[in-house]
Tab-separated table of C-alpha atoms and ligand atoms in Angstrom:
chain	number	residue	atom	x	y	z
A	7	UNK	CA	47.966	208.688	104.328
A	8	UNK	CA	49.586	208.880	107.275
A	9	UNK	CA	49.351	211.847	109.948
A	10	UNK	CA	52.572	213.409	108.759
A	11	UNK	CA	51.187	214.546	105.529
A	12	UNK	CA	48.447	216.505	107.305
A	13	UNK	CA	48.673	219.531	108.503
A	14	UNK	CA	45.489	220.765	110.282
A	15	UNK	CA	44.634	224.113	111.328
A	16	UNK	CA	42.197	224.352	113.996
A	17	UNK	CA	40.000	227.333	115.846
A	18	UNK	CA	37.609	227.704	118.674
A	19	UNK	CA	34.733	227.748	117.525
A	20	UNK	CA	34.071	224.262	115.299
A	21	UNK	CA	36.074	225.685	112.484
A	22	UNK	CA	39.036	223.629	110.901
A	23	UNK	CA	40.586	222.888	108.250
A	24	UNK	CA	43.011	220.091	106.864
A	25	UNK	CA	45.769	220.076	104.124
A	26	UNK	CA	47.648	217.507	102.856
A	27	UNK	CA	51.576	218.085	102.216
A	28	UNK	CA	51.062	216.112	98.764
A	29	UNK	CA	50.303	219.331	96.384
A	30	UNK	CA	49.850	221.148	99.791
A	31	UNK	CA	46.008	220.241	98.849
A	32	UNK	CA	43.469	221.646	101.329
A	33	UNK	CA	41.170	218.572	101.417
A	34	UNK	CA	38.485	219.731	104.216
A	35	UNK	CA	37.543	222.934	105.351
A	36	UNK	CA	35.092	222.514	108.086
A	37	UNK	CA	32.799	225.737	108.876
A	38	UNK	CA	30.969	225.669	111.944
A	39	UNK	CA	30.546	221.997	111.708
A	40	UNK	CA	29.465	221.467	108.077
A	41	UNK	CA	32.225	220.359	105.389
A	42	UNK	CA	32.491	222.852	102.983
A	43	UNK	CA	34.978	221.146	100.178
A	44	UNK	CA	34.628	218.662	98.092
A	45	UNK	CA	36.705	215.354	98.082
A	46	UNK	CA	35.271	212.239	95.675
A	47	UNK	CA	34.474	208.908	97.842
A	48	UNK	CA	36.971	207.744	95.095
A	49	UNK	CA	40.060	210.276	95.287
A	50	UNK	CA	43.204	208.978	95.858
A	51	UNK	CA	45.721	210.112	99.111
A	52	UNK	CA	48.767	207.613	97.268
A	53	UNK	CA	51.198	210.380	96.625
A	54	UNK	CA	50.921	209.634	92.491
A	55	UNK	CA	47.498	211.332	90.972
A	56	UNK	CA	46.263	214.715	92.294
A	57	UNK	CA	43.197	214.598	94.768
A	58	UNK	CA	39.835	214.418	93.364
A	59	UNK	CA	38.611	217.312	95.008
A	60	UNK	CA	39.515	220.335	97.804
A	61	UNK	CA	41.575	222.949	96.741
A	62	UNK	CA	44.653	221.549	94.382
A	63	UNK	CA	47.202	224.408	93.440
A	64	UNK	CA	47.240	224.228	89.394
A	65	UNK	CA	51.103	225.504	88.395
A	66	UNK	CA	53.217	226.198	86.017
A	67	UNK	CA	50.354	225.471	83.484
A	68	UNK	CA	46.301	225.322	83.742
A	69	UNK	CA	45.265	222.371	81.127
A	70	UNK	CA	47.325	219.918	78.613
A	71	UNK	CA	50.854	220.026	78.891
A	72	UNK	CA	53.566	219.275	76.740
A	73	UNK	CA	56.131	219.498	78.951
A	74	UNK	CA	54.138	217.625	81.493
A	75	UNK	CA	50.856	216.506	83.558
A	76	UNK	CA	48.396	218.525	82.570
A	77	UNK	CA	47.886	221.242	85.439
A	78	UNK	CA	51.459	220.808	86.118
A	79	UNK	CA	53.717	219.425	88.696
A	80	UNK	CA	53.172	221.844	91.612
A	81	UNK	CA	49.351	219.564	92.626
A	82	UNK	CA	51.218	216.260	92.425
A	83	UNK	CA	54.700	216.887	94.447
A	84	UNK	CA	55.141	216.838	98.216
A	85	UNK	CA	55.564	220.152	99.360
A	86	UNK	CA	57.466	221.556	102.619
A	87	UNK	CA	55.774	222.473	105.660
A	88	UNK	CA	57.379	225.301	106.647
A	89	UNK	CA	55.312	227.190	109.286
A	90	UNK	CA	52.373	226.196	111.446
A	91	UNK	CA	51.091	229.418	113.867
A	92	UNK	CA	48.314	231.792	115.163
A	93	UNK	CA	48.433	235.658	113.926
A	94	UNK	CA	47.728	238.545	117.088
A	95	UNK	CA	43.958	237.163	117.052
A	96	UNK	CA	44.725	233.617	116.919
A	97	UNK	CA	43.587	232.869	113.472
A	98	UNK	CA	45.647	230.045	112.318
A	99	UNK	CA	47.642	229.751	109.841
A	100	UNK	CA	49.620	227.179	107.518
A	101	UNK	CA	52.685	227.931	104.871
A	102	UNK	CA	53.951	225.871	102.414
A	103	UNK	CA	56.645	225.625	99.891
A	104	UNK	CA	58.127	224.013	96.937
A	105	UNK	CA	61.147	224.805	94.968
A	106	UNK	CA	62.744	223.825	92.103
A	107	UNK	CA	63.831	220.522	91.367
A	108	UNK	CA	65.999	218.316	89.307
A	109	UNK	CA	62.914	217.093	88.486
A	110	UNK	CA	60.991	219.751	87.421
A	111	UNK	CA	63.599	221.188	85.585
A	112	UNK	CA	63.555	218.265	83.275
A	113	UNK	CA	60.171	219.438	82.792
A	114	UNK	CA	60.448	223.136	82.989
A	115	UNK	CA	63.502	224.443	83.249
A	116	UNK	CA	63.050	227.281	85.223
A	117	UNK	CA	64.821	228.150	88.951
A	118	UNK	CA	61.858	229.244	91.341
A	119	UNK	CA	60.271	229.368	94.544
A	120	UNK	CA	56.719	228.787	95.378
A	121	UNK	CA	54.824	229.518	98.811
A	122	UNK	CA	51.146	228.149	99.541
A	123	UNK	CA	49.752	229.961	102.891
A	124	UNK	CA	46.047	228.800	104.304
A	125	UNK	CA	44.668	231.188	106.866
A	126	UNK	CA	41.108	230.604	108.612
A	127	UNK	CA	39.769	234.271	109.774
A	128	UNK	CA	36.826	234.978	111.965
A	129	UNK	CA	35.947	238.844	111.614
A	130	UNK	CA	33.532	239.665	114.988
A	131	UNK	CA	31.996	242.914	113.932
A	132	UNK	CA	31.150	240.829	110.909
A	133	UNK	CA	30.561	237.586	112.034
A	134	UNK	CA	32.052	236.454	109.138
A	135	UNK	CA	34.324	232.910	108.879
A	136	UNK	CA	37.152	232.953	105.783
A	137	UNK	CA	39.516	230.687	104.591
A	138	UNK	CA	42.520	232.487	102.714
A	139	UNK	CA	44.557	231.322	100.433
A	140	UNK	CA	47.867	232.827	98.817
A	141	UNK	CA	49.717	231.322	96.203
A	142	UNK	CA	53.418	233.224	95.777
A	143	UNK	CA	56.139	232.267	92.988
A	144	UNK	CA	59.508	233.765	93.020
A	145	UNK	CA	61.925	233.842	90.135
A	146	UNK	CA	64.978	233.305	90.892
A	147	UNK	CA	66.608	232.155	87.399
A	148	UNK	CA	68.156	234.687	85.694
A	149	UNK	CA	65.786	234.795	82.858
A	150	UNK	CA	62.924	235.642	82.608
A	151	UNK	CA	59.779	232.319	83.277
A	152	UNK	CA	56.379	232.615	82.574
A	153	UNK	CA	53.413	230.367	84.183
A	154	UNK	CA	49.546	230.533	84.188
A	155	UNK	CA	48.252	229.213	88.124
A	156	UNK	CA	44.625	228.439	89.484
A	157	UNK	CA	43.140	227.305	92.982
A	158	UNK	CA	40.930	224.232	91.741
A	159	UNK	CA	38.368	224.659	94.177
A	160	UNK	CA	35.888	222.506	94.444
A	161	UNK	CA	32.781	223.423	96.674
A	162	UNK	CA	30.306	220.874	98.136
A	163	UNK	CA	27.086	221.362	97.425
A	164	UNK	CA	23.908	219.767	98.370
A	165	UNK	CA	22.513	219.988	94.513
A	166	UNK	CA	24.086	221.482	91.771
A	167	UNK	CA	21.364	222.202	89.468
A	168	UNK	CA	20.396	224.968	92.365
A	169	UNK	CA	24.067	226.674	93.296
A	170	UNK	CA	24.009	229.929	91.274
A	171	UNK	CA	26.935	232.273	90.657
A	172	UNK	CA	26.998	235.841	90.384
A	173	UNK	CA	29.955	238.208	88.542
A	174	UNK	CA	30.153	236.608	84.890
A	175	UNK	CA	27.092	238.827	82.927
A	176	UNK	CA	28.573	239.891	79.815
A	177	UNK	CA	32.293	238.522	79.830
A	178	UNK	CA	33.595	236.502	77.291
A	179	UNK	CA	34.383	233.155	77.998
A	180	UNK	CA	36.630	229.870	76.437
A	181	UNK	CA	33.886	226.844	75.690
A	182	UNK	CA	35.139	223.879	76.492
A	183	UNK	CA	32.659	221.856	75.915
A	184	UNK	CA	31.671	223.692	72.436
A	185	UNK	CA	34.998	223.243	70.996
A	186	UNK	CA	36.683	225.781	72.818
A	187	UNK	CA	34.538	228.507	71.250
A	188	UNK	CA	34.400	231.873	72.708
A	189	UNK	CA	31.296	232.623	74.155
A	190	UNK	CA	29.604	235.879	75.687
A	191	UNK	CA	27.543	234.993	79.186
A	192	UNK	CA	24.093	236.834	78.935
A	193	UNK	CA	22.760	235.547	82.125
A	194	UNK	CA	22.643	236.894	85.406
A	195	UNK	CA	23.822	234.590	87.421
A	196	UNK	CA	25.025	231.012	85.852
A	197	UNK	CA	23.647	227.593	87.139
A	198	UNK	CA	24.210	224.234	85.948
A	199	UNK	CA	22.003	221.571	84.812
A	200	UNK	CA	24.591	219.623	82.579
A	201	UNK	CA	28.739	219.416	81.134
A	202	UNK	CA	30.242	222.754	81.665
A	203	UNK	CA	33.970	223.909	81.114
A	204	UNK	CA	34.235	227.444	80.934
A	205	UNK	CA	36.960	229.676	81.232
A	206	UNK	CA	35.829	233.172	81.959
A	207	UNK	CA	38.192	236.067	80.948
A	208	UNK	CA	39.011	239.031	82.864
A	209	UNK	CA	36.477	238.466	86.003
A	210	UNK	CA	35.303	240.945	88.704
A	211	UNK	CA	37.305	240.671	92.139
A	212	UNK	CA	34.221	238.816	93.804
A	213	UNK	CA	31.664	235.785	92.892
A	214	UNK	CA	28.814	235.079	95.134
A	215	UNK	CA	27.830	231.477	95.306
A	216	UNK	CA	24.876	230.566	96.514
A	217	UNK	CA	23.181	227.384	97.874
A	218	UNK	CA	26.778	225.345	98.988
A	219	UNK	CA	27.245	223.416	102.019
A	220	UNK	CA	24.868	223.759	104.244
A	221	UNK	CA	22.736	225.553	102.110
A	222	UNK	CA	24.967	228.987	102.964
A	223	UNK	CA	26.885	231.303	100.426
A	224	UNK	CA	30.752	231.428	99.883
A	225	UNK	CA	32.004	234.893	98.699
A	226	UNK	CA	35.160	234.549	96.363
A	227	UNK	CA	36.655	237.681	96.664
A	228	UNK	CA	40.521	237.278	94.474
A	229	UNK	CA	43.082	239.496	93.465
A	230	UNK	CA	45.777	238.665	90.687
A	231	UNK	CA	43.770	236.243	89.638
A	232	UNK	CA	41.933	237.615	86.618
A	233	UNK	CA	40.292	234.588	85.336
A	234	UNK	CA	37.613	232.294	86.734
A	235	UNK	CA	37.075	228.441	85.367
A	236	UNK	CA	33.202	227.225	86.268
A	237	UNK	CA	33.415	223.120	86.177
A	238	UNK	CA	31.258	220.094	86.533
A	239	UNK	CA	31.846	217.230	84.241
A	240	UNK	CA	28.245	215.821	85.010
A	241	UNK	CA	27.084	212.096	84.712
A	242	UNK	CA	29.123	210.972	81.740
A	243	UNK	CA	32.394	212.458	81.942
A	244	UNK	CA	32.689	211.565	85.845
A	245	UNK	CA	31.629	207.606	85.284
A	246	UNK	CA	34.713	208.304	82.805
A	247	UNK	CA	37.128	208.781	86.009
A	248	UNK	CA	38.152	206.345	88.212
A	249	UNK	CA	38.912	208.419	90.519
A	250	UNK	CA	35.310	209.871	90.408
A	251	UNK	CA	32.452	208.265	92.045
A	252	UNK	CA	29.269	207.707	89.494
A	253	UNK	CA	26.759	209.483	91.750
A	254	UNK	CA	28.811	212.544	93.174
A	255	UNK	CA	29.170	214.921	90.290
A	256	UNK	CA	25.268	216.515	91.752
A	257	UNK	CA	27.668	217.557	94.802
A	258	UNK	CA	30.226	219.505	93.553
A	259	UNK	CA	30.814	222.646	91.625
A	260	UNK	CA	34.017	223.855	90.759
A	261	UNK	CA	34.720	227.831	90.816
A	262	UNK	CA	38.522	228.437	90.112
A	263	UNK	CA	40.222	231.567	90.846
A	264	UNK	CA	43.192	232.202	88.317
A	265	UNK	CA	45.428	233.375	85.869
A	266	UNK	CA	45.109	230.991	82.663
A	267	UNK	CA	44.104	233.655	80.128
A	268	UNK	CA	47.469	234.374	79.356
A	269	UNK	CA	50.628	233.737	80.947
A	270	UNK	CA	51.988	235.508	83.784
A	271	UNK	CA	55.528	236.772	83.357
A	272	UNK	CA	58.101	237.787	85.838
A	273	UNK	CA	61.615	239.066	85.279
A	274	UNK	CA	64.380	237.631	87.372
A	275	UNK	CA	64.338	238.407	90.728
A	276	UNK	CA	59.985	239.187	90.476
A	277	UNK	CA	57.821	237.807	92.565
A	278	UNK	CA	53.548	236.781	92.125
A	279	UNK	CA	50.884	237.186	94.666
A	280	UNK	CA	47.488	235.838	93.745
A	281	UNK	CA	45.363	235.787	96.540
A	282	UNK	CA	41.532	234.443	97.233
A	283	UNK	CA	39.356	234.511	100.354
A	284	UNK	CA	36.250	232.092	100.709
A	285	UNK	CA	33.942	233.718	103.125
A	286	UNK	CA	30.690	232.450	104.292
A	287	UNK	CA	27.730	233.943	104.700
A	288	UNK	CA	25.074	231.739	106.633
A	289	UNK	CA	21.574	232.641	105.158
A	290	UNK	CA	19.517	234.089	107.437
B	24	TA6	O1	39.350	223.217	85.745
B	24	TA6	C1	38.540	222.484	84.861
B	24	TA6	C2	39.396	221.418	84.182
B	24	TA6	O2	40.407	221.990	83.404
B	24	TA6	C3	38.481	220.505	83.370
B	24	TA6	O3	38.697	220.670	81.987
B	24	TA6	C4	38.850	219.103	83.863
B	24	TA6	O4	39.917	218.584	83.100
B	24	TA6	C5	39.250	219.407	85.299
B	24	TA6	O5	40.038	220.587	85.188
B	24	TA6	C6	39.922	218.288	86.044
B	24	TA6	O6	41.182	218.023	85.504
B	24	TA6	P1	42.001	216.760	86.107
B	24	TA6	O7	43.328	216.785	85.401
B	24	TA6	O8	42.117	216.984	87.588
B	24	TA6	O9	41.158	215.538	85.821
C-alpha cells in the first residue's frame, strides 16, 4: 500500500483517522490514542479482496450476488479523492467518490454517483469525540435503480463475550445462522458468546455499545439506515478465512448500520443520504 491510497485525517488532540482510497475503507480510527477499528493481522491492502476489517462501504447489494461479489463492487474499487479540509472549527474532513463504470455496468447497469464523506468532530460542551460517516448515491439514469447499502463496521474490542448492545428488545430479526429464520430478540441488551449473523429489521436511530476499545462506549446514532446487522463469525468460521487470523475473532464485533431489509429506490434524478455517527463516551 503505498501512501497515495491513504488519506488521513488528523486533529489536535491524539485523534486520527486513516482511509484507504481502495473501497474508500476507513481502516483506523484512532481516539485519544487507543485504536478503535478493527483490521485482521491477516487483511489484505492488494487492491483485489475487500479489507478484513474497518469500515467497508457495502453497495449496490448487502450479501450474495448474482450479478456480482457479494456486498457489491462499491468495497472493492478505487475510489476518487475528491476533497481533503477542516470545517469553521477545524474538524477534518475527507470526501470520496465513485461513479459509474463500464465496469460496473456490466454488472449493474445502472448510471450513478456515489459520495463517501468521513468527518472526526470534537463537541466541547460535551466533551464528546465522533467519527461521521455519510454515504450519498445519486441517480442519474433515467430509470429508475434500486440498491440496499451498509457501513460494515467493525469495532475492536478487548473481549467479545463482554461488549453488550442496547436498541434491539423486541424487533424481529433475519437468522443467519438458524437458516435465515426470523427471530424476535427478547433480551435487553445482546452479547455474544458464539456464531451470530443477524439482521435486525427496522432499528431505533441509536445503539449503545459497551465495553470496545479501551474499555469505553461507542454510540451509533444513524439515520436512513433502518436496519442493523450484529456479526462475529467466532472460532470456526474465521479459521475458515484466510484472510482472518485464527485467534482474532474474541476482538471484534461487527454492528452495521443499513438499509438491507428491502431495497432502496430512487427515481431518476433522486438522491440517498444515510448517515451514522460513532461517538465515544469514555467511562467514567
Ligand atoms: O455483515 C455480516 C456478513 O454478511 C456475514 O454474513 C459475513 O459474510 C460478513 O458479512 C463478511 O462478509 P465478507 O464477504 O466480507 O467475508
Amino acid at each position: 500500500m503505498t501512501t497515495k491510497d491513504v488519506v488521513t485525517l488528523e486533529r489536535s488532540d491524539n485523534s486520527s483517522c486513516k482511509i484507504h482510497v481502495f473501497g474508500a475503507t476507513l481502516y483506523s480510527w484512532i481516539n485519544k490514542g487507543e485504536e478503535m477499528i478493527f483490521v485482521s493481522s491477516k487483511s489484505h491492502f492488494d487492491k483485489k479482496k475487500a479489507i478484513r476489517g474497518g469500515i467497508p462501504i457495502v453497495f449496490p447489494n448487502f450479501g450474495p450476488w448474482d450479478l456480482g461479489p457479494q456486498h457489491g463492487f462499491a468495497r472493492i474499487m478505487s475510489w476518487n479523492s475528491t476533497e481533503v479540509s477542516k470545517d469553521e472549527s477545524s474538524n477534518p474532513m475527507a470526501v470520496f467518490n465513485l461513479s459509474d463504470t463500464e465496469e460496473t455496468r456490466k454488472m449493474w447497469n445502472f448510471r450513478h454517483v456515489s459520495w463517501i464523506t468521513f468527518q472526526l468532530t470534537y463537541i466541547v460542551t460535551l466533551l464528546e469525540d465522533s467519527l461521521k460517516t455519510d454515504f450519498i448515491v445519486k441517480n442519474v439514469d433515467d430509470k429508475q435503480l434500486g440498491f440496499t447499502c451498509l457501513l460494515h463496521n467493525y469495532f475492536k474490542v478487548p473481549d467479545v463475550t463482554k461488549v453488550t448492545v442496547s436498541g434491539l428488545n423486541g424487533l424481529r430479526y433475519k437468522d443467519k445462522v438458524r437458516g435465515g429464520e426470523m427471530f424476535t430478540e427478547n433480551g435487553e441488551l445482546v452479547t455474544v458468546s458464539e456464531n451470530i449473523d443477524r439482521i435486525y429489521q427496522d432499528t431505533p436511530s441509536e445503539h449503545i455499545l459497551k465495553q470496545v476499545a479501551g474499555g469505553c462506549s461507542i454510540v451509533i446514532t444513524k439515520t436512513e439506515l433502518p436496519d442493523t446487522v450484529v456479526w462475529n463469525p467466532w472460532k470456526e468460521n474465521a479459521a475458515s478465512m484466510s484472510d482472518f487470523g485464527d485467534d482474532e475473532y474474541p476482538q471484534m464485533l461487527c454492528v452495521e448500520a443499513g438499509f438491507v431489509a428491502k431495497q432502496k429506490v430512487l427515481a431518476s434524478d433522486e438522491k440517498y443520504m444515510g448517515s451514522q455517527r460513532l461517538t465515544v463516551k469514555q467511562v467514567v
